[in-house]
Amino acid sequence: MSALLSDPYLTYVAVAYGATVLVIGLLIALSVRANARSRVELAEAEKEAGSHER
Amino acid sequence: MSIWRFANPAEFMRLTGWLVAPFWVAAGVLLAVGLVWGLSVPADYQQGTTVRILFIHVPAALLAINTYALMAVMSAIGLVRRHHVSFLVAKAAAPIGAAFTLVALVTGAVWGQPMWGTWWVWDARLTAVLIMFFFYLGYMALWAAIDEPEKAAELSGILCLVGVIFAFLARYSVNFWATLHQGASLTLQEGQRVDDAYRIPLYLMMVACYLLFAALLLTRARTEIRLRRARALRLRAGNRAEGSTAAAEHPA
């Protein structure tokens, strides 16, 4: 543990991995949310189209 | 089976539907293993522990360039064969490519400071990647700025093809000019130049990142196809409602 904390490059490695997790995590979260919303939107549009046909 | 079957949105949704979940699971498992492995490799005799940054920098840079190449191919297919699924796949790939380009730029700068003594140099490869990142942003901005989807797809596709030169330079500039950024470390021609202690986890992270890319691309492409279908249904319903109102106002 002390060897890890005394590593002079610890900050650089932590910043690189932290930034990656932040960017890719945000991308995944936004993609999954957009995917869920598109399902809802398509279901609503299909319902509206069905009611117009009637 | 012809590849053009995928150009039909219904076929694309059917054929890709069962692929999404396995890609997500495989990407998650391999990323977890790759990250733990990458963080626990021994320190390099010259780079120290900053060598661990390369397990994310190299796959991110590779995907940044290859995603742009994919977008260019999809845009060209869309422009030539008028398959709108091609345009939608390119549109879906853009934020993924932009995110990986950003990761490559940030991790490269963070590695460069202790190793090169500077965060940034106007080296041919670094500059080409930065310009490619701006092309990603411009491509997404153009799609968002134009309301008419067909027109947005065409103009964004043309912009994407213009920017392909920077993806090419990002990949091959180190072969043309002797610049600060090193050439390829993993090559088939010159034999093994990276020790197995680093090479194997690096390959693992590359595979994991490609799987993550595939999972994200399929998820986002399916999202775009659903949104396009919803828009088409709404337009059709709107036209039908207008038609019935007009018929009621002006009976034959």
Tab-separated table of C-alpha atoms in Angstrom:
chain	number	residue	atom	x	y	z
A	1	MET	CA	0.000	0.000	0.000
A	2	SER	CA	2.800	2.408	0.931
A	3	ALA	CA	4.602	1.472	-2.287
A	4	LEU	CA	1.460	2.342	-4.255
A	5	LEU	CA	1.021	5.696	-2.519
A	6	SER	CA	4.666	6.610	-2.946
A	7	ASP	CA	4.483	5.998	-6.710
A	8	PRO	CA	5.340	9.345	-8.356
A	9	TYR	CA	3.011	8.613	-11.283
A	10	LEU	CA	-0.034	7.629	-9.217
A	11	THR	CA	-1.832	10.912	-9.911
A	12	TYR	CA	-1.328	10.602	-13.681
A	13	VAL	CA	-2.629	7.030	-13.766
A	14	ALA	CA	-5.596	7.937	-11.540
A	15	VAL	CA	-6.516	10.967	-13.684
A	16	ALA	CA	-6.277	8.936	-16.923
A	17	TYR	CA	-8.437	6.083	-15.632
A	18	GLY	CA	-10.866	8.465	-13.876
A	19	ALA	CA	-11.376	10.557	-17.019
A	20	THR	CA	-11.938	7.422	-19.103
A	21	VAL	CA	-14.516	5.995	-16.703
A	22	LEU	CA	-16.289	9.380	-16.637
A	23	VAL	CA	-16.437	9.829	-20.434
A	24	ILE	CA	-17.304	6.230	-21.323
A	25	GLY	CA	-19.707	5.921	-18.365
A	26	LEU	CA	-21.554	9.041	-19.501
A	27	LEU	CA	-21.705	7.719	-23.077
A	28	ILE	CA	-23.136	4.389	-21.889
A	29	ALA	CA	-25.684	6.085	-19.599
A	30	LEU	CA	-26.882	8.468	-22.327
A	31	SER	CA	-27.081	5.682	-24.912
A	32	VAL	CA	-29.101	3.405	-22.620
A	33	ARG	CA	-31.446	6.254	-21.652
A	34	ALA	CA	-31.982	7.273	-25.296
A	35	ASN	CA	-32.668	3.632	-26.150
A	36	ALA	CA	-35.336	3.357	-23.429
A	37	ARG	CA	-36.937	6.645	-24.526
A	38	SER	CA	-37.039	5.560	-28.164
A	39	ARG	CA	-39.030	2.456	-27.174
A	40	VAL	CA	-41.585	4.634	-25.370
A	41	GLU	CA	-41.738	7.114	-28.234
A	42	LEU	CA	-42.285	4.394	-30.833
A	43	ALA	CA	-45.011	2.768	-28.712
A	44	GLU	CA	-46.780	6.136	-28.374
A	45	ALA	CA	-46.471	6.848	-32.101
A	46	GLU	CA	-47.884	3.398	-32.929
A	47	LYS	CA	-50.772	3.995	-30.555
A	48	GLU	CA	-51.476	7.413	-32.107
A	49	ALA	CA	-51.294	5.968	-35.625
A	50	GLY	CA	-53.692	3.201	-34.570
A	51	SER	CA	-56.217	5.665	-33.122
A	52	HIS	CA	-56.060	7.791	-36.304
A	53	GLU	CA	-56.738	4.712	-38.445
A	54	ARG	CA	-59.863	3.975	-36.410
B	1	MET	CA	-27.453	-14.004	-47.610
B	2	SER	CA	-26.800	-10.553	-49.031
B	3	ILE	CA	-25.349	-7.856	-46.770
B	4	TRP	CA	-27.905	-5.440	-48.243
B	5	ARG	CA	-30.585	-7.185	-46.205
B	6	PHE	CA	-29.334	-5.038	-43.313
B	7	ALA	CA	-30.354	-1.954	-45.287
B	8	ASN	CA	-33.976	-2.810	-44.565
B	9	PRO	CA	-34.762	-1.306	-41.122
B	10	ALA	CA	-37.078	-4.169	-40.112
B	11	GLU	CA	-34.460	-6.768	-41.100
B	12	PHE	CA	-31.749	-4.788	-39.315
B	13	MET	CA	-33.826	-4.700	-36.115
B	14	ARG	CA	-34.616	-8.406	-36.375
B	15	LEU	CA	-31.049	-9.522	-37.135
B	16	THR	CA	-29.383	-7.312	-34.521
B	17	GLY	CA	-31.990	-7.801	-31.784
B	18	TRP	CA	-30.426	-10.953	-30.388
B	19	LEU	CA	-26.833	-9.626	-30.647
B	20	VAL	CA	-27.104	-6.629	-28.326
B	21	ALA	CA	-27.257	-8.380	-24.936
B	22	PRO	CA	-24.352	-10.827	-25.611
B	23	PHE	CA	-22.163	-7.932	-26.749
B	24	TRP	CA	-22.926	-5.962	-23.572
B	25	VAL	CA	-22.206	-8.959	-21.340
B	26	ALA	CA	-18.972	-9.902	-23.152
B	27	ALA	CA	-17.778	-6.271	-23.154
B	28	GLY	CA	-18.518	-5.905	-19.427
B	29	VAL	CA	-16.673	-9.088	-18.476
B	30	LEU	CA	-13.625	-8.449	-20.668
B	31	LEU	CA	-13.398	-4.786	-19.624
B	32	ALA	CA	-13.454	-5.760	-15.943
B	33	VAL	CA	-10.741	-8.386	-16.465
B	34	GLY	CA	-8.698	-6.099	-18.738
B	35	LEU	CA	-8.813	-3.123	-16.380
B	36	VAL	CA	-7.781	-5.166	-13.334
B	37	TRP	CA	-5.017	-6.875	-15.355
B	38	GLY	CA	-3.873	-3.579	-16.878
B	39	LEU	CA	-3.662	-1.895	-13.469
B	40	SER	CA	-1.646	-4.731	-11.988
B	41	VAL	CA	1.111	-5.134	-14.611
B	42	PRO	CA	4.669	-4.529	-13.362
B	43	ALA	CA	6.099	-1.037	-13.805
B	44	ASP	CA	8.097	-0.523	-16.994
B	45	TYR	CA	11.826	0.174	-16.517
B	46	GLN	CA	11.533	3.497	-18.398
B	47	GLN	CA	7.886	4.531	-18.163
B	48	GLY	CA	7.289	3.377	-14.593
B	49	THR	CA	3.605	2.880	-13.794
B	50	THR	CA	2.493	5.320	-16.536
B	51	VAL	CA	2.675	2.275	-18.820
B	52	ARG	CA	-0.733	1.390	-17.337
B	53	ILE	CA	-2.264	4.407	-19.108
B	54	LEU	CA	-1.475	2.758	-22.443
B	55	PHE	CA	-4.035	0.006	-21.799
B	56	ILE	CA	-6.737	2.612	-22.289
B	57	HIS	CA	-4.938	5.052	-24.580
B	58	VAL	CA	-4.049	2.582	-27.351
B	59	PRO	CA	-7.517	0.932	-27.700
B	60	ALA	CA	-9.205	4.358	-27.489
B	61	ALA	CA	-6.976	5.810	-30.222
B	62	LEU	CA	-7.508	2.743	-32.404
B	63	LEU	CA	-11.280	3.006	-32.037
B	64	ALA	CA	-11.242	6.768	-32.586
B	65	ILE	CA	-9.700	6.287	-36.039
B	66	ASN	CA	-11.559	3.117	-37.011
B	67	THR	CA	-14.928	4.556	-35.981
B	68	TYR	CA	-14.336	7.506	-38.283
B	69	ALA	CA	-13.421	5.103	-41.093
B	70	LEU	CA	-16.645	3.176	-40.443
B	71	MET	CA	-18.670	6.406	-40.517
B	72	ALA	CA	-17.046	7.363	-43.827
B	73	VAL	CA	-17.873	3.966	-45.376
B	74	MET	CA	-21.469	4.139	-44.090
B	75	SER	CA	-21.860	7.708	-45.340
B	76	ALA	CA	-20.503	6.737	-48.775
B	77	ILE	CA	-22.925	3.789	-48.959
B	78	GLY	CA	-25.770	6.073	-47.903
B	79	LEU	CA	-24.903	8.692	-50.504
B	80	VAL	CA	-24.429	6.198	-53.334
B	81	ARG	CA	-27.110	3.579	-52.614
B	82	ARG	CA	-29.572	5.803	-50.713
B	83	HIS	CA	-29.922	3.360	-47.805
B	84	HIS	CA	-30.983	5.468	-44.843
B	85	VAL	CA	-29.933	2.731	-42.370
B	86	SER	CA	-26.325	3.436	-43.458
B	87	PHE	CA	-26.709	7.095	-42.556
B	88	LEU	CA	-28.298	6.159	-39.224
B	89	VAL	CA	-25.436	3.771	-38.386
B	90	ALA	CA	-22.960	6.585	-39.146
B	91	LYS	CA	-25.001	8.956	-36.969
B	92	ALA	CA	-25.088	6.373	-34.162
B	93	ALA	CA	-21.312	5.853	-34.376
B	94	ALA	CA	-20.390	9.554	-34.142
B	95	PRO	CA	-20.799	10.092	-30.353
B	96	ILE	CA	-18.969	6.816	-29.690
B	97	GLY	CA	-16.067	7.861	-31.894
B	98	ALA	CA	-16.009	11.334	-30.361
B	99	ALA	CA	-15.922	9.863	-26.834
B	100	PHE	CA	-13.052	7.495	-27.693
B	101	THR	CA	-11.172	10.350	-29.416
B	102	LEU	CA	-11.570	12.488	-26.298
B	103	VAL	CA	-10.301	9.607	-24.145
B	104	ALA	CA	-7.313	9.137	-26.492
B	105	LEU	CA	-6.469	12.858	-26.366
B	106	VAL	CA	-6.819	13.151	-22.578
B	107	THR	CA	-4.964	9.942	-21.705
B	108	GLY	CA	-2.275	10.784	-24.272
B	109	ALA	CA	-1.746	14.203	-22.673
B	110	VAL	CA	-1.674	12.711	-19.177
B	111	TRP	CA	0.917	10.138	-20.323
B	112	GLY	CA	2.866	12.745	-22.295
B	113	GLN	CA	3.443	15.118	-19.378
B	114	PRO	CA	5.669	12.773	-17.319
B	115	MET	CA	7.206	10.969	-20.340
B	116	TRP	CA	7.718	13.750	-22.913
B	117	GLY	CA	7.765	16.623	-20.433
B	118	THR	CA	4.784	18.307	-22.067
B	119	TRP	CA	1.013	17.869	-22.194
B	120	TRP	CA	0.796	18.684	-25.886
B	121	VAL	CA	2.896	19.213	-29.009
B	122	TRP	CA	1.695	20.158	-32.495
B	123	ASP	CA	2.922	16.820	-33.771
B	124	ALA	CA	1.360	15.517	-37.022
B	125	ARG	CA	-0.492	12.638	-35.371
B	126	LEU	CA	-1.734	14.609	-32.361
B	127	THR	CA	-2.892	17.484	-34.567
B	128	ALA	CA	-4.674	15.135	-36.988
B	129	VAL	CA	-6.495	13.450	-34.077
B	130	LEU	CA	-7.518	16.839	-32.677
B	131	ILE	CA	-8.895	17.952	-36.071
B	132	MET	CA	-10.666	14.594	-36.399
B	133	PHE	CA	-12.277	15.253	-33.003
B	134	PHE	CA	-13.552	18.615	-34.338
B	135	PHE	CA	-14.953	16.797	-37.384
B	136	TYR	CA	-16.823	14.450	-35.033
B	137	LEU	CA	-18.291	17.472	-33.206
B	138	GLY	CA	-19.119	19.216	-36.492
B	139	TYR	CA	-20.786	16.088	-37.860
B	140	MET	CA	-23.027	15.763	-34.773
B	141	ALA	CA	-23.778	19.502	-34.767
B	142	LEU	CA	-24.799	19.401	-38.448
B	143	TRP	CA	-27.181	16.469	-37.864
B	144	ALA	CA	-28.726	18.365	-34.940
B	145	ALA	CA	-28.972	21.680	-36.802
B	146	ILE	CA	-31.051	20.484	-39.787
B	147	ASP	CA	-34.696	19.539	-39.210
B	148	GLU	CA	-35.182	17.615	-42.459
B	149	PRO	CA	-33.610	14.157	-41.811
B	150	GLU	CA	-32.849	13.357	-45.467
B	151	LYS	CA	-31.048	16.635	-45.983
B	152	ALA	CA	-29.232	16.331	-42.631
B	153	ALA	CA	-28.065	12.827	-43.565
B	154	GLU	CA	-26.711	13.915	-46.955
B	155	LEU	CA	-24.890	17.030	-45.759
B	156	SER	CA	-23.445	15.282	-42.689
B	157	GLY	CA	-22.354	12.400	-44.917
B	158	ILE	CA	-20.488	14.793	-47.219
B	159	LEU	CA	-18.855	16.493	-44.210
B	160	CYS	CA	-17.796	13.090	-42.893
B	161	LEU	CA	-16.169	12.193	-46.224
B	162	VAL	CA	-14.276	15.501	-46.264
B	163	GLY	CA	-12.834	14.748	-42.816
B	164	VAL	CA	-11.656	11.255	-43.706
B	165	ILE	CA	-8.243	12.669	-44.693
B	166	PHE	CA	-7.605	13.459	-41.010
B	167	ALA	CA	-8.492	9.918	-39.939
B	168	PHE	CA	-6.000	8.718	-42.567
B	169	LEU	CA	-3.334	11.159	-41.291
B	170	ALA	CA	-4.066	10.198	-37.678
B	171	ARG	CA	-3.323	6.599	-38.613
B	172	TYR	CA	-0.403	6.936	-41.047
B	173	SER	CA	1.272	10.302	-40.322
B	174	VAL	CA	3.932	8.571	-38.177
B	175	ASN	CA	5.016	6.676	-41.298
B	176	PHE	CA	5.318	9.861	-43.389
B	177	TRP	CA	7.052	12.221	-40.955
B	178	ALA	CA	9.537	11.660	-38.099
B	179	THR	CA	7.556	13.259	-35.286
B	180	LEU	CA	7.481	12.990	-31.508
B	181	HIS	CA	4.707	10.410	-31.406
B	182	GLN	CA	6.139	6.939	-31.842
B	183	GLY	CA	5.160	4.599	-34.658
B	184	ALA	CA	3.141	1.429	-34.211
B	185	SER	CA	4.448	-0.803	-31.410
B	186	LEU	CA	2.241	-3.752	-32.352
B	187	THR	CA	3.164	-4.689	-35.919
B	188	LEU	CA	3.099	-7.939	-37.819
B	189	GLN	CA	6.058	-7.030	-40.047
B	190	GLU	CA	8.804	-6.295	-37.527
B	191	GLY	CA	8.170	-9.059	-35.017
B	192	GLN	CA	7.334	-8.699	-31.379
B	193	ARG	CA	8.458	-5.407	-29.836
B	194	VAL	CA	6.340	-5.441	-26.665
B	195	ASP	CA	6.849	-7.898	-23.813
B	196	ASP	CA	4.055	-10.420	-23.190
B	197	ALA	CA	3.480	-8.914	-19.722
B	198	TYR	CA	2.091	-5.835	-21.514
B	199	ARG	CA	1.105	-7.228	-24.914
B	200	ILE	CA	-1.499	-9.767	-23.714
B	201	PRO	CA	-3.500	-7.391	-21.453
B	202	LEU	CA	-3.265	-4.775	-24.217
B	203	TYR	CA	-4.799	-7.170	-26.757
B	204	LEU	CA	-7.455	-8.083	-24.192
B	205	MET	CA	-8.362	-4.418	-23.681
B	206	MET	CA	-8.518	-3.929	-27.461
B	207	VAL	CA	-10.984	-6.801	-27.820
B	208	ALA	CA	-12.990	-5.505	-24.819
B	209	CYS	CA	-13.172	-1.999	-26.299
B	210	TYR	CA	-14.250	-3.358	-29.707
B	211	LEU	CA	-17.003	-5.354	-28.004
B	212	LEU	CA	-18.103	-2.254	-26.080
B	213	PHE	CA	-18.091	-0.327	-29.361
B	214	ALA	CA	-20.253	-3.005	-31.006
B	215	ALA	CA	-22.717	-3.021	-28.085
B	216	LEU	CA	-22.970	0.780	-28.095
B	217	LEU	CA	-23.246	0.984	-31.887
B	218	LEU	CA	-26.039	-1.578	-32.101
B	219	THR	CA	-27.914	0.018	-29.185
B	220	ARG	CA	-27.623	3.517	-30.663
B	221	ALA	CA	-28.428	2.418	-34.232
B	222	ARG	CA	-31.562	0.634	-33.019
B	223	THR	CA	-32.504	3.814	-31.120
B	224	GLU	CA	-32.145	5.905	-34.280
B	225	ILE	CA	-34.216	3.467	-36.339
B	226	ARG	CA	-37.009	3.488	-33.738
B	227	LEU	CA	-37.026	7.308	-33.630
B	228	ARG	CA	-37.187	7.475	-37.419
B	229	ARG	CA	-40.063	4.990	-37.466
B	230	ALA	CA	-41.913	7.001	-34.777
B	231	ARG	CA	-41.434	10.186	-36.788
B	232	ALA	CA	-42.722	8.501	-39.952
B	233	LEU	CA	-45.801	7.181	-38.125
B	234	ARG	CA	-46.552	10.624	-36.673
B	235	LEU	CA	-46.179	12.297	-40.081
B	236	ARG	CA	-48.467	9.689	-41.682
B	237	ALA	CA	-51.055	10.114	-38.921
B	238	GLY	CA	-50.841	13.904	-39.298
B	239	ASN	CA	-51.319	13.713	-43.084
B	240	ARG	CA	-54.291	11.369	-42.657
B	241	ALA	CA	-55.887	13.730	-40.120
B	242	GLU	CA	-55.361	16.692	-42.490
B	243	GLY	CA	-56.861	14.705	-45.367
B	244	SER	CA	-59.984	13.784	-43.398
B	245	THR	CA	-60.459	17.421	-42.264
B	246	ALA	CA	-60.158	18.637	-45.863
B	247	ALA	CA	-62.655	15.989	-47.031
B	248	ALA	CA	-65.128	17.073	-44.338
B	249	GLU	CA	-64.784	20.756	-45.329
B	250	HIS	CA	-65.077	20.109	-49.078
B	251	PRO	CA	-67.341	17.069	-49.581
B	252	ALA	CA	-67.483	15.795	-53.172
